[in-house]
mmCIF file with all atom_site columns, C-alpha atoms in Angstrom:
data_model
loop_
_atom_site.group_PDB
_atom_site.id
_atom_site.type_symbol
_atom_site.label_atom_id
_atom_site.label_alt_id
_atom_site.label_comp_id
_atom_site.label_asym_id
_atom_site.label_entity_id
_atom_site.label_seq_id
_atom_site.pdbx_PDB_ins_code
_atom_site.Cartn_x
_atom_site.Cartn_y
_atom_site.Cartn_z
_atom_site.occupancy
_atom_site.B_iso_or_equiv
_atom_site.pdbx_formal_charge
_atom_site.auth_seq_id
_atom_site.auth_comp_id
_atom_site.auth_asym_id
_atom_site.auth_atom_id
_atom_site.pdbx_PDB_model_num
ATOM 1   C CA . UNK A 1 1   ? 6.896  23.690  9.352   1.00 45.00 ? 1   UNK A CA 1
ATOM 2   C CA . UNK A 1 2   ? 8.995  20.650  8.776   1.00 52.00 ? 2   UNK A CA 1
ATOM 3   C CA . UNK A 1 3   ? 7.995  17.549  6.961   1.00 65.00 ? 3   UNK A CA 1
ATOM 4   C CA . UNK A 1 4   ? 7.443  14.713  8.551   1.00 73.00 ? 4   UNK A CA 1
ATOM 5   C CA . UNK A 1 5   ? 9.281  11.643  8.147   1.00 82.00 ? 5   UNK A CA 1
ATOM 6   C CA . UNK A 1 6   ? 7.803  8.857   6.325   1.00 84.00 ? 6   UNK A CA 1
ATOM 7   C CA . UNK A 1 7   ? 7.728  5.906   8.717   1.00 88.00 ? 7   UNK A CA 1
ATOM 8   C CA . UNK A 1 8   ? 9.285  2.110   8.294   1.00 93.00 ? 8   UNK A CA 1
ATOM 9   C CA . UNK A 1 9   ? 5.964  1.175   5.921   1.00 92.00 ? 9   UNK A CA 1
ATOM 10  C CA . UNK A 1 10  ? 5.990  4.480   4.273   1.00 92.00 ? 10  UNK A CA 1
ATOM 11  C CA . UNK A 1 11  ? 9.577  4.232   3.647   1.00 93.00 ? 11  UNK A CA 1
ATOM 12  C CA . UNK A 1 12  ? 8.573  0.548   2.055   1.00 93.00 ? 12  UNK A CA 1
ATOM 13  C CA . UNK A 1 13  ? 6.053  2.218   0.009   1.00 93.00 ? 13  UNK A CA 1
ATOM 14  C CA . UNK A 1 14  ? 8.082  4.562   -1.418  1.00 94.00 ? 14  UNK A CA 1
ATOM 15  C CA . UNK A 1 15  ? 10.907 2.200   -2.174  1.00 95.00 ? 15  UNK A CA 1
ATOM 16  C CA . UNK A 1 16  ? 9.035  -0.207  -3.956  1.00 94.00 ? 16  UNK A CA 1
ATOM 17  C CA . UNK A 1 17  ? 7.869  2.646   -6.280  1.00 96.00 ? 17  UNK A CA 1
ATOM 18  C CA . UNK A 1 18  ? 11.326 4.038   -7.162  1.00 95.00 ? 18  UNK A CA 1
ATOM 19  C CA . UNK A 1 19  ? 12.497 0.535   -7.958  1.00 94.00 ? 19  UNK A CA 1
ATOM 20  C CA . UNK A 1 20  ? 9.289  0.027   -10.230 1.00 95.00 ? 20  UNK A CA 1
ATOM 21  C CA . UNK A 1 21  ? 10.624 1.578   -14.248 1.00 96.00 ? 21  UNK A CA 1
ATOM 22  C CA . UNK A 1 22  ? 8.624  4.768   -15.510 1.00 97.00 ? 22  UNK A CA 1
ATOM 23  C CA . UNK A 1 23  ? 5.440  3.751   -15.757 1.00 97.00 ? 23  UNK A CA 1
ATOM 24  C CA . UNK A 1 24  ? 4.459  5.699   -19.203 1.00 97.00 ? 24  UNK A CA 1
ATOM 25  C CA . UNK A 1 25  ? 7.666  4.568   -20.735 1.00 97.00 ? 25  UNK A CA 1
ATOM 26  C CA . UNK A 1 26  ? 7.266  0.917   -19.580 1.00 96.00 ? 26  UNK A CA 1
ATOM 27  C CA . UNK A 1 27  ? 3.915  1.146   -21.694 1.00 95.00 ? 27  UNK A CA 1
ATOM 28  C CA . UNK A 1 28  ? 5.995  2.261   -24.451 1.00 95.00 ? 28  UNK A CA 1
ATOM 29  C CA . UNK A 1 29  ? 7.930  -0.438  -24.436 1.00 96.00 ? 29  UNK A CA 1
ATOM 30  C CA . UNK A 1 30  ? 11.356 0.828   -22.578 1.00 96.00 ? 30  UNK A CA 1
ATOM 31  C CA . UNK A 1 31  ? 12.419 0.290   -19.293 1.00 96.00 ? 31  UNK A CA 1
ATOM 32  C CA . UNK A 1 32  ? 13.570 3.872   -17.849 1.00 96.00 ? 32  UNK A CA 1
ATOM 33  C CA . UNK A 1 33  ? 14.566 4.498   -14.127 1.00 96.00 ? 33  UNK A CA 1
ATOM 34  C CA . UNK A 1 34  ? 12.108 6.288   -12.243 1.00 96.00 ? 34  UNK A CA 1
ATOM 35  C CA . UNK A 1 35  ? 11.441 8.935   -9.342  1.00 96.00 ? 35  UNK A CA 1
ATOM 36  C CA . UNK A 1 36  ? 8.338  8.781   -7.153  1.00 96.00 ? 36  UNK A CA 1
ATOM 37  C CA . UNK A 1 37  ? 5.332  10.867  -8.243  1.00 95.00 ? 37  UNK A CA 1
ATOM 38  C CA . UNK A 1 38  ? 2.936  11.728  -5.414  1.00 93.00 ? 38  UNK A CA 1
ATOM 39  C CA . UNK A 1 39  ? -0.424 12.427  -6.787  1.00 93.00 ? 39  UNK A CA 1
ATOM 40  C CA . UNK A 1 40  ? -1.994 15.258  -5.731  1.00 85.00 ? 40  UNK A CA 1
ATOM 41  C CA . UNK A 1 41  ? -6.301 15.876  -5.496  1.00 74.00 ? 41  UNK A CA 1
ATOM 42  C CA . UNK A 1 42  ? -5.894 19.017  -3.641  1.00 63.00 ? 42  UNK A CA 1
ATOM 43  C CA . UNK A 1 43  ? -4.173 21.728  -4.911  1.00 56.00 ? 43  UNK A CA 1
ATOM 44  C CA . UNK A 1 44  ? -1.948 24.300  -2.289  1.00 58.00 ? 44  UNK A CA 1
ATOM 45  C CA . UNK A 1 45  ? 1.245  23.139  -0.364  1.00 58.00 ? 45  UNK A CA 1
ATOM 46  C CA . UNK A 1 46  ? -0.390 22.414  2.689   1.00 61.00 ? 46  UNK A CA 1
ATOM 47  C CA . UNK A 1 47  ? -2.241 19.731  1.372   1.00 67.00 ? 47  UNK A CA 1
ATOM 48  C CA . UNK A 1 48  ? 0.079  16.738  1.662   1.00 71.00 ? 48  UNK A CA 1
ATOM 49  C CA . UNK A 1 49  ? -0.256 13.620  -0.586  1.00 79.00 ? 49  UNK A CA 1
ATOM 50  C CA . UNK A 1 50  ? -0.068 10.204  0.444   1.00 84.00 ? 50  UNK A CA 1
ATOM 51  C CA . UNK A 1 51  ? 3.037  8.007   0.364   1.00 88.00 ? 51  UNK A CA 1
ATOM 52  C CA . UNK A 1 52  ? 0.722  5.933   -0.686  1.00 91.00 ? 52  UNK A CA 1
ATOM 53  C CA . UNK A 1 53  ? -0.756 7.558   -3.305  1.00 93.00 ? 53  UNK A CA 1
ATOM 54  C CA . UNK A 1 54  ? 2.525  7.318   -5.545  1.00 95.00 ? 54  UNK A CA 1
ATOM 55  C CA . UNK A 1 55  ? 3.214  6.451   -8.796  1.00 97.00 ? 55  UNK A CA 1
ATOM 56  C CA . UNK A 1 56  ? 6.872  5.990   -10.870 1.00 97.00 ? 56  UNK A CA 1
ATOM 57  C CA . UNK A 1 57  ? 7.787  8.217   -13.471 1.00 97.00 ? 57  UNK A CA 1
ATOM 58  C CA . UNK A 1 58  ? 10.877 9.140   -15.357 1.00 97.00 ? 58  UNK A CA 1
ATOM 59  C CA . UNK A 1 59  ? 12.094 12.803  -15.234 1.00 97.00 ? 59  UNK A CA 1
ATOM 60  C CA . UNK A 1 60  ? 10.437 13.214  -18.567 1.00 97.00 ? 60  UNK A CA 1
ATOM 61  C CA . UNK A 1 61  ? 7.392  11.961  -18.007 1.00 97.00 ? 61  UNK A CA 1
ATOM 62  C CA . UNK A 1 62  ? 7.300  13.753  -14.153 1.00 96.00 ? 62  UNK A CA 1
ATOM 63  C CA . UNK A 1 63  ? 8.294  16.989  -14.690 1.00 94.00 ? 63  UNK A CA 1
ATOM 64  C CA . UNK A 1 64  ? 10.414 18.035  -17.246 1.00 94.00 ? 64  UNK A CA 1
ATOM 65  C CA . UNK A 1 65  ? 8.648  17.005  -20.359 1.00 92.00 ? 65  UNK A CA 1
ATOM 66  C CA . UNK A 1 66  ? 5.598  18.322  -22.330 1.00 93.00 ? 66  UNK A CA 1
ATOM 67  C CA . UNK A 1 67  ? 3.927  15.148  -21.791 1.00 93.00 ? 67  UNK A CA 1
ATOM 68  C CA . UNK A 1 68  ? 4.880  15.136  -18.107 1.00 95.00 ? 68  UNK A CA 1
ATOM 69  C CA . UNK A 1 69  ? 1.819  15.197  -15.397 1.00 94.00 ? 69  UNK A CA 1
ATOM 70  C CA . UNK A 1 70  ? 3.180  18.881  -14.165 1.00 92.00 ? 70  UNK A CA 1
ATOM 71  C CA . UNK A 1 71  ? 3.819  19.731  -17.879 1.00 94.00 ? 71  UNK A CA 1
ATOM 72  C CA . UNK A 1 72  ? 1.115  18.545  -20.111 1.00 94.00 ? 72  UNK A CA 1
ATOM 73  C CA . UNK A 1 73  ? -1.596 16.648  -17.801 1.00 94.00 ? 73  UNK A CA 1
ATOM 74  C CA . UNK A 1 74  ? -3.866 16.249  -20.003 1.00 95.00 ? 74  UNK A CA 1
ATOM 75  C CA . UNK A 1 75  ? -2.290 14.762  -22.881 1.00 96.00 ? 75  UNK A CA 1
ATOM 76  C CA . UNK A 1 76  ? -0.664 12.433  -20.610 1.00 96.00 ? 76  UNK A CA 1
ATOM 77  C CA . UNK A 1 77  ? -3.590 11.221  -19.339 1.00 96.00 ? 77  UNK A CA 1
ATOM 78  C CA . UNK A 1 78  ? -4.815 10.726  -22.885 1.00 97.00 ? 78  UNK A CA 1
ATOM 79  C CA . UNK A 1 79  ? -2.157 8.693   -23.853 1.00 97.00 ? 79  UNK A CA 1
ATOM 80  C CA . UNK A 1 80  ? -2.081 6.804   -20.565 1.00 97.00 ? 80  UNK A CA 1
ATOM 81  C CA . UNK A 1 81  ? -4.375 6.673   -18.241 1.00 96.00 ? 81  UNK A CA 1
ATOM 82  C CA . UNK A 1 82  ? -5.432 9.077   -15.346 1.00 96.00 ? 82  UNK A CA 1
ATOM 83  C CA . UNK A 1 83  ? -2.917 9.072   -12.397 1.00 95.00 ? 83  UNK A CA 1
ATOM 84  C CA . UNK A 1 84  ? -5.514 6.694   -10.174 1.00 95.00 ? 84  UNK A CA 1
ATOM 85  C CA . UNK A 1 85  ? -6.187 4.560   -12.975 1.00 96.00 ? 85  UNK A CA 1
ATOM 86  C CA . UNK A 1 86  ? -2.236 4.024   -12.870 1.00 96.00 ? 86  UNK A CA 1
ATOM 87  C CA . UNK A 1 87  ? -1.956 4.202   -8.910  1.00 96.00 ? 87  UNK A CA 1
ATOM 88  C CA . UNK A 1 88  ? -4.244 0.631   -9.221  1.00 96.00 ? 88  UNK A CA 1
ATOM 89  C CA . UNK A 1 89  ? -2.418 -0.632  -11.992 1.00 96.00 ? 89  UNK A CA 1
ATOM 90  C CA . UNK A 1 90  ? 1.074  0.029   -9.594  1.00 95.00 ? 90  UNK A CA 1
ATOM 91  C CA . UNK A 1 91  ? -0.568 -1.265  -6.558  1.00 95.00 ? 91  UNK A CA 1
ATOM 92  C CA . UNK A 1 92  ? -1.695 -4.780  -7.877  1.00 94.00 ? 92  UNK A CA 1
ATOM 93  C CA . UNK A 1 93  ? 2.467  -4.741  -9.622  1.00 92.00 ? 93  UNK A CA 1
ATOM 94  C CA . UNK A 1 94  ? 3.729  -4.131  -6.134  1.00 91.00 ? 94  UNK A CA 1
ATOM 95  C CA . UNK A 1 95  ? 1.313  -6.618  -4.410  1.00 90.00 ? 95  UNK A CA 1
ATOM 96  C CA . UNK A 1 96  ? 1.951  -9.175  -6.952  1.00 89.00 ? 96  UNK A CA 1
ATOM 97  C CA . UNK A 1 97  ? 5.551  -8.683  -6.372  1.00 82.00 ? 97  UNK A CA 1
ATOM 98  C CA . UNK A 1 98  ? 5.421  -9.340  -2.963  1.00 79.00 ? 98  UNK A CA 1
ATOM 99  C CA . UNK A 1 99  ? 3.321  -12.457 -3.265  1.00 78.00 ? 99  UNK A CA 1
ATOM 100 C CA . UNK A 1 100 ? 6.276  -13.703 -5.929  1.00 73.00 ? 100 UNK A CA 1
ATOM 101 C CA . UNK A 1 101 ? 8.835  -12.870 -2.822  1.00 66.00 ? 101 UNK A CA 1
ATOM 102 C CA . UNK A 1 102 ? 6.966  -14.985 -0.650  1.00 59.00 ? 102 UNK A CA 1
ATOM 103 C CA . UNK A 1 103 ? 6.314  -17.773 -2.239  1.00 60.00 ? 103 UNK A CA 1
ATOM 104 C CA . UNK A 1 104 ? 10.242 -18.103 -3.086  1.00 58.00 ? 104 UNK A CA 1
ATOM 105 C CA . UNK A 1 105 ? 10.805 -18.357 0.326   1.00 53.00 ? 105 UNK A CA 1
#
């Protein structure tokens, strides 16, 4: 089965994550370009995740590293934060972005 496309809001979504840096290397003080992260709470491939349950990472910190949430989960939890804990910290950036857009114009 094919995947479906994200849609003009989805699309949004996901583009205002990959412009946000990695989120566990912002917290370590760097600014490292990031790829989006969809957070999974089902496991198996048919069980889709949300565009809008998406987080930035690095590569390191995504999938490559041992303190990557494929790699090393729990440790990088540990050191910073679950992934929904993050998710709400990402969602009130974005949001807070958007009202800083706004009131420029």
């Amino acid at each position: 089965m094919a995947k479906k496309r994200p849609n003009k809001i989805e699309r949004e979504r996901l583009q205002a994550v990959a412009d946000l840096p990695c989120y566990a290397c912002f917290q370590d003080g760097l600014e490292v370009a990031s790829e989006v992260h969809h957070i999974r709470s089902h496991t198996g491939l048919s069980c889709r995740p949300s565009h809008f349950s998406t987080i930035p990472l690095c590569v390191f910190h995504h999938r490559l590293g041992k303190l990557s949430v494929h790699l090393g989960k729990k440790e990088f939890e540990k050191k910073y934060g679950t992934q929904q804990e993050i998710l709400e910290k990402v969602n009130r950036e974005i949001e807070r972005c958007k009202r800083q857009i706004v009131d420029i114009f």
